[in-house]
Each structure stands twice: as structure tokens, then as C-alpha cells.
Tab-separated table of C-alpha atoms in Angstrom:
chain	number	residue	atom	x	y	z
A	9	UNK	CA	-6.783	-2.814	-46.786
A	10	UNK	CA	-7.336	-0.519	-44.566
A	11	UNK	CA	-7.712	-0.903	-40.779
A	12	UNK	CA	-9.319	1.181	-38.175
A	13	UNK	CA	-8.118	1.455	-34.549
A	14	UNK	CA	-11.026	2.090	-31.997
A	15	UNK	CA	-9.897	4.673	-29.527
A	16	UNK	CA	-10.280	3.316	-25.519
A	17	UNK	CA	-13.730	5.050	-24.407
A	18	UNK	CA	-13.182	7.438	-21.665
A	19	UNK	CA	-14.032	6.509	-17.819
A	20	UNK	CA	-17.349	8.170	-17.754
A	21	UNK	CA	-17.988	10.254	-14.589
A	22	UNK	CA	-19.131	8.164	-12.376
A	23	UNK	CA	-15.850	5.666	-12.629
A	24	UNK	CA	-13.778	8.673	-12.193
A	25	UNK	CA	-14.801	9.708	-8.724
A	26	UNK	CA	-16.678	6.176	-7.743
A	27	UNK	CA	-14.052	5.878	-4.660
A	28	UNK	CA	-16.611	8.546	-3.085
A	29	UNK	CA	-19.362	6.354	-4.126
A	30	UNK	CA	-19.104	3.725	-1.383
A	31	UNK	CA	-21.538	5.200	1.993
A	32	UNK	CA	-18.535	4.002	4.356
A	33	UNK	CA	-15.937	5.732	2.381
A	34	UNK	CA	-17.438	8.983	2.313
A	35	UNK	CA	-18.235	8.613	6.593
A	36	UNK	CA	-14.587	7.685	6.642
A	37	UNK	CA	-13.368	10.736	5.198
A	38	UNK	CA	-16.165	13.235	6.449
A	39	UNK	CA	-14.910	12.505	9.906
A	40	UNK	CA	-11.276	12.282	9.301
A	41	UNK	CA	-11.292	15.611	7.445
A	42	UNK	CA	-13.735	17.494	10.162
A	43	UNK	CA	-10.909	16.745	12.521
A	44	UNK	CA	-8.678	17.458	10.328
A	45	UNK	CA	-10.344	21.017	9.527
A	46	UNK	CA	-10.756	21.714	12.626
A	47	UNK	CA	-7.639	21.211	14.318
A	48	UNK	CA	-6.304	23.225	11.138
A	49	UNK	CA	-8.996	25.903	12.332
A	50	UNK	CA	-7.984	26.132	15.816
A	51	UNK	CA	-3.925	26.870	14.610
A	52	UNK	CA	-4.628	29.341	12.063
A	53	UNK	CA	-6.935	31.289	14.684
A	54	UNK	CA	-3.437	31.716	16.501
A	55	UNK	CA	-2.682	35.441	15.327
A	56	UNK	CA	0.752	36.448	13.857
A	57	UNK	CA	1.829	32.489	13.689
A	58	UNK	CA	3.019	31.868	10.359
A	59	UNK	CA	3.823	28.518	10.810
A	60	UNK	CA	0.767	27.656	11.234
A	61	UNK	CA	0.445	27.437	7.933
A	62	UNK	CA	2.550	24.248	7.718
A	63	UNK	CA	-0.736	22.655	9.029
A	64	UNK	CA	-2.560	22.632	5.921
A	65	UNK	CA	-0.390	19.983	5.034
A	66	UNK	CA	-2.993	17.715	6.885
A	67	UNK	CA	-5.975	17.604	4.721
A	68	UNK	CA	-4.333	16.441	1.640
A	69	UNK	CA	-2.691	13.837	3.081
A	70	UNK	CA	-5.742	12.879	4.940
A	71	UNK	CA	-7.483	12.822	1.877
A	72	UNK	CA	-5.068	10.761	-0.189
A	73	UNK	CA	-6.251	7.787	2.226
A	74	UNK	CA	-9.404	7.517	0.640
A	75	UNK	CA	-10.034	9.272	-2.387
A	76	UNK	CA	-9.206	9.163	-5.801
A	77	UNK	CA	-6.130	11.471	-6.690
A	78	UNK	CA	-8.547	13.854	-8.491
A	79	UNK	CA	-10.258	14.754	-5.052
A	80	UNK	CA	-6.964	14.765	-3.304
A	81	UNK	CA	-5.415	17.194	-5.671
A	82	UNK	CA	-8.366	19.548	-5.536
A	83	UNK	CA	-8.450	19.286	-1.641
A	84	UNK	CA	-4.278	20.013	-1.870
A	85	UNK	CA	-5.761	23.300	-4.306
A	86	UNK	CA	-7.863	24.482	-1.694
A	87	UNK	CA	-5.069	23.835	0.848
A	88	UNK	CA	-2.451	25.934	-0.947
A	89	UNK	CA	-4.938	28.431	-1.958
A	90	UNK	CA	-5.701	28.859	1.437
A	91	UNK	CA	-2.023	29.286	3.012
A	92	UNK	CA	-1.200	31.753	0.519
A	93	UNK	CA	-4.153	33.740	1.610
A	94	UNK	CA	-3.226	33.386	5.440
A	95	UNK	CA	0.464	34.768	4.758
A	96	UNK	CA	-1.406	37.537	2.047
A	97	UNK	CA	-3.326	38.707	5.321
A	98	UNK	CA	-1.027	38.299	7.601
A	99	UNK	CA	1.765	40.417	6.712
A	100	UNK	CA	-0.439	43.233	5.283
A	101	UNK	CA	-1.029	42.099	1.660
A	102	UNK	CA	2.444	42.664	0.976
A	103	UNK	CA	4.532	39.974	-1.139
A	104	UNK	CA	7.806	40.447	0.575
A	105	UNK	CA	6.246	39.350	3.546
A	106	UNK	CA	4.724	36.059	2.062
A	107	UNK	CA	7.948	35.170	0.323
A	108	UNK	CA	9.417	35.308	3.915
A	109	UNK	CA	7.649	32.326	4.820
A	110	UNK	CA	7.726	30.325	1.806
A	111	UNK	CA	9.037	27.551	3.434
A	112	UNK	CA	6.263	27.041	5.206
A	113	UNK	CA	3.993	27.029	1.593
A	114	UNK	CA	6.553	24.595	0.206
A	115	UNK	CA	5.587	22.433	3.271
A	116	UNK	CA	2.094	22.489	1.551
A	117	UNK	CA	3.208	21.881	-1.719
A	118	UNK	CA	5.127	18.552	-1.646
A	119	UNK	CA	2.736	17.277	0.938
A	120	UNK	CA	0.037	17.743	-1.964
A	121	UNK	CA	2.517	16.104	-4.524
A	122	UNK	CA	3.172	13.517	-2.123
A	123	UNK	CA	-0.530	13.203	-1.172
A	124	UNK	CA	-1.467	12.821	-5.315
A	125	UNK	CA	1.329	10.033	-5.598
A	126	UNK	CA	-0.231	7.998	-2.738
A	127	UNK	CA	-3.632	8.452	-4.145
A	128	UNK	CA	-2.019	7.148	-7.548
A	129	UNK	CA	-0.514	4.461	-6.171
A	130	UNK	CA	-3.172	2.802	-3.790
A	131	UNK	CA	-6.016	3.891	-7.072
A	132	UNK	CA	-3.901	1.257	-9.452
A	133	UNK	CA	-3.043	-0.730	-6.379
A	134	UNK	CA	-7.053	-1.097	-5.592
A	135	UNK	CA	-7.468	-1.385	-9.309
A	136	UNK	CA	-5.489	-4.936	-10.016
A	137	UNK	CA	-7.116	-6.376	-6.384
A	138	UNK	CA	-10.764	-5.908	-8.195
A	139	UNK	CA	-9.193	-6.985	-11.548
A	140	UNK	CA	-7.470	-10.383	-9.547
A	141	UNK	CA	-10.999	-10.936	-7.723
A	142	UNK	CA	-12.809	-10.652	-11.268
A	143	UNK	CA	-10.537	-13.394	-12.809
A	144	UNK	CA	-11.040	-15.753	-9.722
A	145	UNK	CA	-14.629	-15.608	-9.611
A	146	UNK	CA	-14.619	-16.378	-13.471
A	147	UNK	CA	-12.703	-19.262	-12.688
A	148	UNK	CA	-14.337	-20.296	-9.949
A	149	UNK	CA	-17.860	-20.062	-11.926
A	150	UNK	CA	-16.249	-21.859	-14.696
A	151	UNK	CA	-15.809	-24.830	-12.560
A	152	UNK	CA	-18.500	-24.522	-10.249
A	153	UNK	CA	-21.533	-24.796	-13.339
A	154	UNK	CA	-25.025	-23.262	-12.068
A	155	UNK	CA	-27.387	-25.925	-11.082
A	156	UNK	CA	-30.838	-25.051	-11.987
A	157	UNK	CA	-33.655	-24.953	-9.719
A	158	UNK	CA	-35.520	-28.219	-9.927
A	159	UNK	CA	-33.439	-31.557	-10.211
A	160	UNK	CA	-35.829	-34.257	-10.541
A	161	UNK	CA	-38.089	-34.747	-7.619
A	162	UNK	CA	-36.164	-31.845	-5.380
A	163	UNK	CA	-35.710	-28.178	-5.505
A	164	UNK	CA	-32.529	-27.137	-5.476
A	165	UNK	CA	-30.106	-24.337	-4.675
A	166	UNK	CA	-26.270	-23.477	-4.341
A	167	UNK	CA	-24.011	-21.250	-2.746
A	168	UNK	CA	-20.264	-20.337	-2.611
A	169	UNK	CA	-19.493	-18.140	0.044
A	170	UNK	CA	-15.978	-16.790	0.092
A	171	UNK	CA	-14.191	-15.909	2.912
A	172	UNK	CA	-12.131	-13.519	1.457
A	173	UNK	CA	-12.683	-10.421	-0.677
A	174	UNK	CA	-9.197	-10.616	-2.606
A	175	UNK	CA	-8.347	-13.052	-5.739
A	176	UNK	CA	-7.856	-16.101	-3.578
A	177	UNK	CA	-10.024	-19.137	-4.362
A	178	UNK	CA	-10.260	-22.722	-2.267
A	179	UNK	CA	-11.133	-26.137	-3.774
A	180	UNK	CA	-14.745	-26.552	-2.587
A	181	UNK	CA	-16.587	-28.255	-5.040
A	182	UNK	CA	-20.032	-29.509	-5.706
A	183	UNK	CA	-22.139	-30.734	-8.618
A	184	UNK	CA	-25.755	-32.343	-9.382
A	185	UNK	CA	-26.725	-34.526	-12.039
A	186	UNK	CA	-29.595	-36.092	-13.344
A	187	UNK	CA	-29.144	-39.371	-14.766
A	188	UNK	CA	-30.587	-42.440	-15.847
A	189	UNK	CA	-30.107	-43.710	-12.328
A	190	UNK	CA	-31.409	-41.411	-10.918
A	191	UNK	CA	-30.536	-38.028	-9.003
A	192	UNK	CA	-26.453	-38.350	-8.362
A	193	UNK	CA	-24.846	-34.870	-6.657
A	194	UNK	CA	-21.711	-34.806	-5.217
A	195	UNK	CA	-19.789	-32.058	-2.462
A	196	UNK	CA	-16.118	-31.949	-1.416
A	197	UNK	CA	-13.552	-29.815	-0.249
A	198	UNK	CA	-10.011	-30.426	-1.395
A	199	UNK	CA	-7.394	-30.415	0.914
A	200	UNK	CA	-5.563	-26.942	0.952
A	201	UNK	CA	-6.086	-23.842	-0.943
A	202	UNK	CA	-4.714	-21.525	-3.992
A	203	UNK	CA	-4.834	-22.949	-7.280
A	204	UNK	CA	-3.393	-26.560	-6.613
A	205	UNK	CA	-6.791	-26.939	-4.475
A	206	UNK	CA	-8.497	-25.749	-7.569
A	207	UNK	CA	-6.989	-27.504	-10.551
A	208	UNK	CA	-7.768	-30.817	-8.271
A	209	UNK	CA	-11.235	-29.217	-7.899
A	210	UNK	CA	-11.628	-29.411	-11.448
A	211	UNK	CA	-10.194	-32.676	-11.926
A	212	UNK	CA	-12.588	-34.032	-9.217
A	213	UNK	CA	-15.571	-32.424	-11.148
A	214	UNK	CA	-14.668	-33.757	-13.782
A	215	UNK	CA	-14.807	-37.219	-13.489
A	216	UNK	CA	-17.660	-37.095	-11.746
A	217	UNK	CA	-19.183	-35.538	-14.573
A	218	UNK	CA	-18.521	-38.512	-16.241
A	219	UNK	CA	-18.856	-41.394	-14.489
A	220	UNK	CA	-22.269	-40.327	-12.915
A	221	UNK	CA	-23.397	-40.943	-16.064
A	222	UNK	CA	-21.735	-44.495	-16.844
A	223	UNK	CA	-21.185	-46.303	-13.521
A	224	UNK	CA	-24.780	-47.950	-11.556
A	225	UNK	CA	-22.757	-48.310	-8.465
A	226	UNK	CA	-22.004	-45.420	-6.488
A	227	UNK	CA	-19.224	-47.313	-4.803
A	228	UNK	CA	-17.615	-47.675	-8.346
A	229	UNK	CA	-17.658	-43.943	-8.503
A	230	UNK	CA	-16.140	-44.016	-5.413
A	231	UNK	CA	-13.319	-45.775	-6.819
A	232	UNK	CA	-13.452	-44.265	-10.345
A	233	UNK	CA	-13.350	-40.883	-8.232
A	234	UNK	CA	-10.033	-41.984	-5.909
A	235	UNK	CA	-8.198	-42.842	-8.746
A	236	UNK	CA	-8.669	-39.494	-10.029
A	237	UNK	CA	-7.505	-37.629	-7.145
A	238	UNK	CA	-4.264	-40.445	-6.693
A	239	UNK	CA	-3.469	-40.218	-10.322
A	240	UNK	CA	-3.629	-35.896	-10.334
A	241	UNK	CA	-2.842	-34.725	-6.689
A	242	UNK	CA	0.498	-34.670	-4.763
A	243	UNK	CA	1.546	-37.364	-2.328
A	244	UNK	CA	-0.060	-35.384	0.744
A	245	UNK	CA	-3.250	-34.233	-1.433
A	246	UNK	CA	-7.047	-35.561	-0.489
A	247	UNK	CA	-10.488	-34.543	-1.437
A	248	UNK	CA	-13.325	-34.760	1.797
A	249	UNK	CA	-16.584	-35.893	-0.336
A	250	UNK	CA	-20.523	-37.329	-0.317
A	251	UNK	CA	-22.046	-38.936	-3.080
A	252	UNK	CA	-25.705	-39.024	-2.642
A	253	UNK	CA	-28.351	-40.766	-4.937
A	254	UNK	CA	-31.858	-40.685	-5.365
A	255	UNK	CA	-34.032	-43.456	-6.845
A	256	UNK	CA	-37.639	-43.908	-5.734
A	257	UNK	CA	-38.037	-42.175	-2.905
A	258	UNK	CA	-34.941	-43.488	-1.607
A	259	UNK	CA	-31.606	-41.569	-0.717
A	260	UNK	CA	-28.158	-43.206	-0.462
A	261	UNK	CA	-25.630	-41.773	0.967
A	262	UNK	CA	-21.716	-42.562	0.936
A	263	UNK	CA	-19.482	-40.428	2.873
A	264	UNK	CA	-15.568	-40.204	2.265
A	265	UNK	CA	-14.257	-37.981	5.286
A	266	UNK	CA	-16.981	-35.181	4.920
A	267	UNK	CA	-19.073	-33.451	6.959
A	268	UNK	CA	-22.230	-35.136	7.512
A	269	UNK	CA	-25.265	-33.936	5.251
A	270	UNK	CA	-28.412	-32.607	8.089
A	271	UNK	CA	-31.685	-33.694	7.388
A	272	UNK	CA	-34.450	-31.088	8.345
A	273	UNK	CA	-38.367	-32.941	8.914
A	274	UNK	CA	-41.062	-32.045	10.381
A	275	UNK	CA	-39.100	-29.108	12.560
A	276	UNK	CA	-36.407	-31.696	13.602
A	277	UNK	CA	-33.006	-31.623	12.283
A	278	UNK	CA	-30.882	-34.841	12.706
A	279	UNK	CA	-27.311	-35.793	11.011
A	280	UNK	CA	-26.889	-38.237	8.349
A	281	UNK	CA	-24.104	-40.124	9.791
A	282	UNK	CA	-22.616	-43.432	8.653
A	283	UNK	CA	-21.977	-46.082	11.552
A	284	UNK	CA	-18.351	-45.913	10.410
A	285	UNK	CA	-16.247	-43.239	8.114
A	286	UNK	CA	-14.653	-43.520	5.011
A	287	UNK	CA	-11.250	-41.992	4.370
A	288	UNK	CA	-11.478	-39.270	2.361
A	289	UNK	CA	-10.581	-39.508	-1.634
A	290	UNK	CA	-6.971	-40.171	-2.250
A	291	UNK	CA	-6.642	-42.470	0.882
A	292	UNK	CA	-8.424	-45.318	-0.377
A	293	UNK	CA	-11.835	-45.199	0.804
A	294	UNK	CA	-14.294	-47.759	1.220
A	295	UNK	CA	-17.608	-46.345	2.606
A	296	UNK	CA	-20.223	-47.684	3.868
A	297	UNK	CA	-23.846	-46.806	2.069
A	298	UNK	CA	-26.423	-45.008	3.850
A	299	UNK	CA	-30.170	-45.195	2.773
A	300	UNK	CA	-32.524	-42.934	3.668
A	301	UNK	CA	-36.283	-43.310	3.226
A	302	UNK	CA	-37.461	-39.323	2.161
A	303	UNK	CA	-40.928	-37.833	2.781
A	304	UNK	CA	-42.357	-35.033	0.812
A	305	UNK	CA	-40.831	-32.114	2.308
A	306	UNK	CA	-37.799	-32.895	3.521
A	307	UNK	CA	-34.974	-30.973	3.352
A	308	UNK	CA	-31.198	-31.760	2.878
A	309	UNK	CA	-28.691	-29.577	3.755
A	310	UNK	CA	-24.762	-30.175	2.502
A	311	UNK	CA	-22.100	-28.023	3.156
A	312	UNK	CA	-18.442	-28.382	3.530
A	313	UNK	CA	-16.129	-27.886	7.046
A	314	UNK	CA	-16.031	-24.160	6.738
A	315	UNK	CA	-19.774	-23.978	8.120
A	316	UNK	CA	-19.032	-26.682	10.661
A	317	UNK	CA	-15.954	-25.129	11.435
A	318	UNK	CA	-17.627	-21.997	12.039
A	319	UNK	CA	-17.077	-20.278	15.839
A	320	UNK	CA	-16.827	-16.947	17.661
A	321	UNK	CA	-15.013	-17.124	20.896
A	322	UNK	CA	-14.317	-20.915	20.822
A	323	UNK	CA	-17.823	-21.645	20.321
A	324	UNK	CA	-18.980	-23.027	17.160
A	325	UNK	CA	-21.833	-22.219	14.988
A	326	UNK	CA	-25.460	-23.282	16.036
A	327	UNK	CA	-26.508	-24.715	12.883
A	328	UNK	CA	-28.468	-27.897	13.824
A	329	UNK	CA	-30.336	-25.975	16.823
A	330	UNK	CA	-31.215	-23.394	13.941
A	331	UNK	CA	-31.634	-24.864	11.325
A	332	UNK	CA	-35.482	-24.924	10.760
A	333	UNK	CA	-35.992	-21.583	11.800
A	334	UNK	CA	-33.464	-21.038	8.974
A	335	UNK	CA	-33.982	-23.225	6.412
A	336	UNK	CA	-37.331	-25.392	7.112
A	337	UNK	CA	-39.192	-22.531	5.630
A	338	UNK	CA	-38.951	-20.413	2.218
A	339	UNK	CA	-37.541	-21.521	-0.937
A	340	UNK	CA	-34.592	-23.261	-1.197
A	341	UNK	CA	-32.751	-19.775	-2.210
A	342	UNK	CA	-34.117	-18.062	0.483
A	343	UNK	CA	-32.831	-20.311	3.269
A	344	UNK	CA	-29.227	-20.676	1.905
A	345	UNK	CA	-29.209	-16.292	1.803
A	346	UNK	CA	-30.603	-16.833	5.632
A	347	UNK	CA	-28.290	-19.611	6.464
A	348	UNK	CA	-25.004	-17.098	5.127
A	349	UNK	CA	-26.677	-13.995	6.645
A	350	UNK	CA	-27.141	-15.561	10.146
A	351	UNK	CA	-23.910	-17.464	10.348
A	352	UNK	CA	-22.075	-13.237	9.589
A	353	UNK	CA	-23.886	-11.939	11.979
A	354	UNK	CA	-23.164	-15.111	14.465
A	355	UNK	CA	-19.530	-14.620	13.541
A	356	UNK	CA	-19.263	-11.137	13.812
A	357	UNK	CA	-16.160	-10.869	11.583
A	358	UNK	CA	-14.269	-12.621	8.459
A	359	UNK	CA	-14.993	-15.995	8.045
A	360	UNK	CA	-12.210	-18.220	8.285
A	361	UNK	CA	-12.927	-20.965	5.066
A	362	UNK	CA	-14.659	-21.055	2.330
A	363	UNK	CA	-18.001	-22.451	2.447
A	364	UNK	CA	-20.252	-24.547	-0.291
A	365	UNK	CA	-23.608	-24.918	-0.125
A	366	UNK	CA	-26.606	-27.061	-1.051
A	367	UNK	CA	-30.082	-27.513	0.048
A	368	UNK	CA	-32.653	-29.562	-1.322
A	369	UNK	CA	-36.375	-29.670	-1.007
A	370	UNK	CA	-37.970	-33.030	-1.444
A	371	UNK	CA	-40.569	-32.457	-3.879
A	372	UNK	CA	-41.855	-35.505	-5.719
A	373	UNK	CA	-44.489	-34.923	-8.642
A	374	UNK	CA	-47.800	-36.372	-7.631
């Protein structure tokens, strides 16, 4: 039997020069390179100074911090050519004069080789981190399945806001299911980060997806989820969580140590807090049910503590004061996008924790 080995396709031209694609990279390199060229140019204007040639080692070194190695090699070749031409002119087109200053030319050549090697290593590391980030994204999407735009009487949107651009993933979780007992929703946050947190998050979601269709009472679901955390987690592991159930326009809420949901109604935002907070899953919670009668147009925001604890200069993000302007208008997807944009702009830097967001818009059918 004859087999044919497929050749790996050559990278496209755009992929070869993708390091030059980002505006931030272009502007940063242009500024740095312009400064270097000006300095080198000023130095080369000093007549009879052959040692000025060594300054031409700076452009390829500057390029190695930003550009692909092919660009670095091109800049290096230009620097070496300029160095050779400068020495040639400086010594009245005498090759003997050029060779007397071979050490200065050698400095430029070594700098070009070092810069190209640095660029190659940096590109490999960037590619490895990019692949790890893609893998983390795939894992996260496999655990947090997409939620449709309509579920029961709710228009619904979900959003996962990552605090990191690298490969680390957290244990924030959410799920929404339409069952014979009504729409059932869970949102939670596993203690810790990394693979252990993701593994426990997957366990909780798997248990919820099973018991949501089997248990008529949410308090029994809490007990089942608590047992799942105890069996599969460590001695110090726990999961803060909220379970919601909507039946006939009534919202039933069980809170196990999680930031309370926010109800936005007629321009006013209020927290739906129980009289007493139950401990998280894994610590034997016995939650008291909070019942809320819904009205058409009500919006309920569910979130993890990454939003509740986001701060700038010690001041927490004023989500309650800005809730109506951010999530009270438009569709639910636009509301969560506006909330994320406002949060990042207000913090003015990287977030300290991942955030899971769910926004429900109660729109019962006539």
C-alpha cells in the first residue's frame, strides 16, 4: 500500500512578517529605531573617527526586541553595509585603511549575529506562549459550554473575562439549563487557580448538569454539589456558588458564600441578599432560599468576585451606581460588553482576577 507524505505548507508572507503587524509594535520600533539612527548619524558626522562605526551595532540590537528575525537580519545587513561604506570613504577608498579598523567592523557583525539569535529565541517563546494560550482557551470553552441567547422566559448572555493574557486559567464557572422544574442557573468560583481549580470546576458543572434534571428541590441539589466537592477536592478546597430557579415568574435563589446577584428594575439596582449567608460548597452549606417576584424587563446580573473586588487606588468599582447605565439598556450581550469595557477603563490596568458574568433579561412570552 502506497502512502503519500504531505508536505507542511510554507508560511504565508503575512505570517512571516506578523511581528510588524501590530500598531503598538510598529510605533514602538519606529520611535526606538529613529532615536538610534539619529544618534548613529550624529556620531558618524564626526570626521576621522573610525570608532564611530561601532555605533552601528545599535540598530539591529534595537530591532531584536520587536521584530521577526528576518527584519533583524535586514537591519543588520544594512548596518554592516553602512559600516563598510563609511570606512571605505573615510580612508579614501583604500582597502588597507578599512582592514586596519576591522575590529570596529567585527563589533557590528557580532552584534548582528547576537540580535538575530535573540529574535529567533524570542519568536519561539512567543509562539509557545501563543499555543499554550490557545490550549487554555480550548479547555475553558470545553468546560463552559456556550449558552443560547434565549432560555425559557429569559434573554441571556454569558461572558468570561480573563485577567491574564497567558495560559493560566481559573475556576470560575456558570451554566444555565431549561428543565421540567423551570430554568436553573448556577454561577460559582473555585478557590485557587490552575489545573486543580479547573478540574474541580468541571466536577461541579458535571454534577449540576446531572442533578438539575433529577432533583425537584434546589436544597437537595446543594447537598449533591457539596458532596461532589468534598469527594473530589482537597481538604482546603471549596466553591462559592449561587443557584437560581425560575418558575412561573418567581425567582428562587440559594446563595453559598457567593457575591449576591444584582436586580436592575426601573433604573434602580439592588442586591438580592439572603438574611444569612451559607458557607461555600465543600463546607457543608445549609442555604436559606430567597424568593423574588419578577416583573417584565427586570435584569439580573450574576458575577464572580473578580468584579466585586476590582479596585483602583483602594476604591472598588461602583457597579451598583453605574448598573443602569451599563446593563440596563440594549440587549444582554451589549450590556456585558459595556460592563467589561467600563471596568477595564476604570481599573486602568490589568485585572487581578478572572470574572464570570451572566446577565438575564426577564421577557416572558405573552
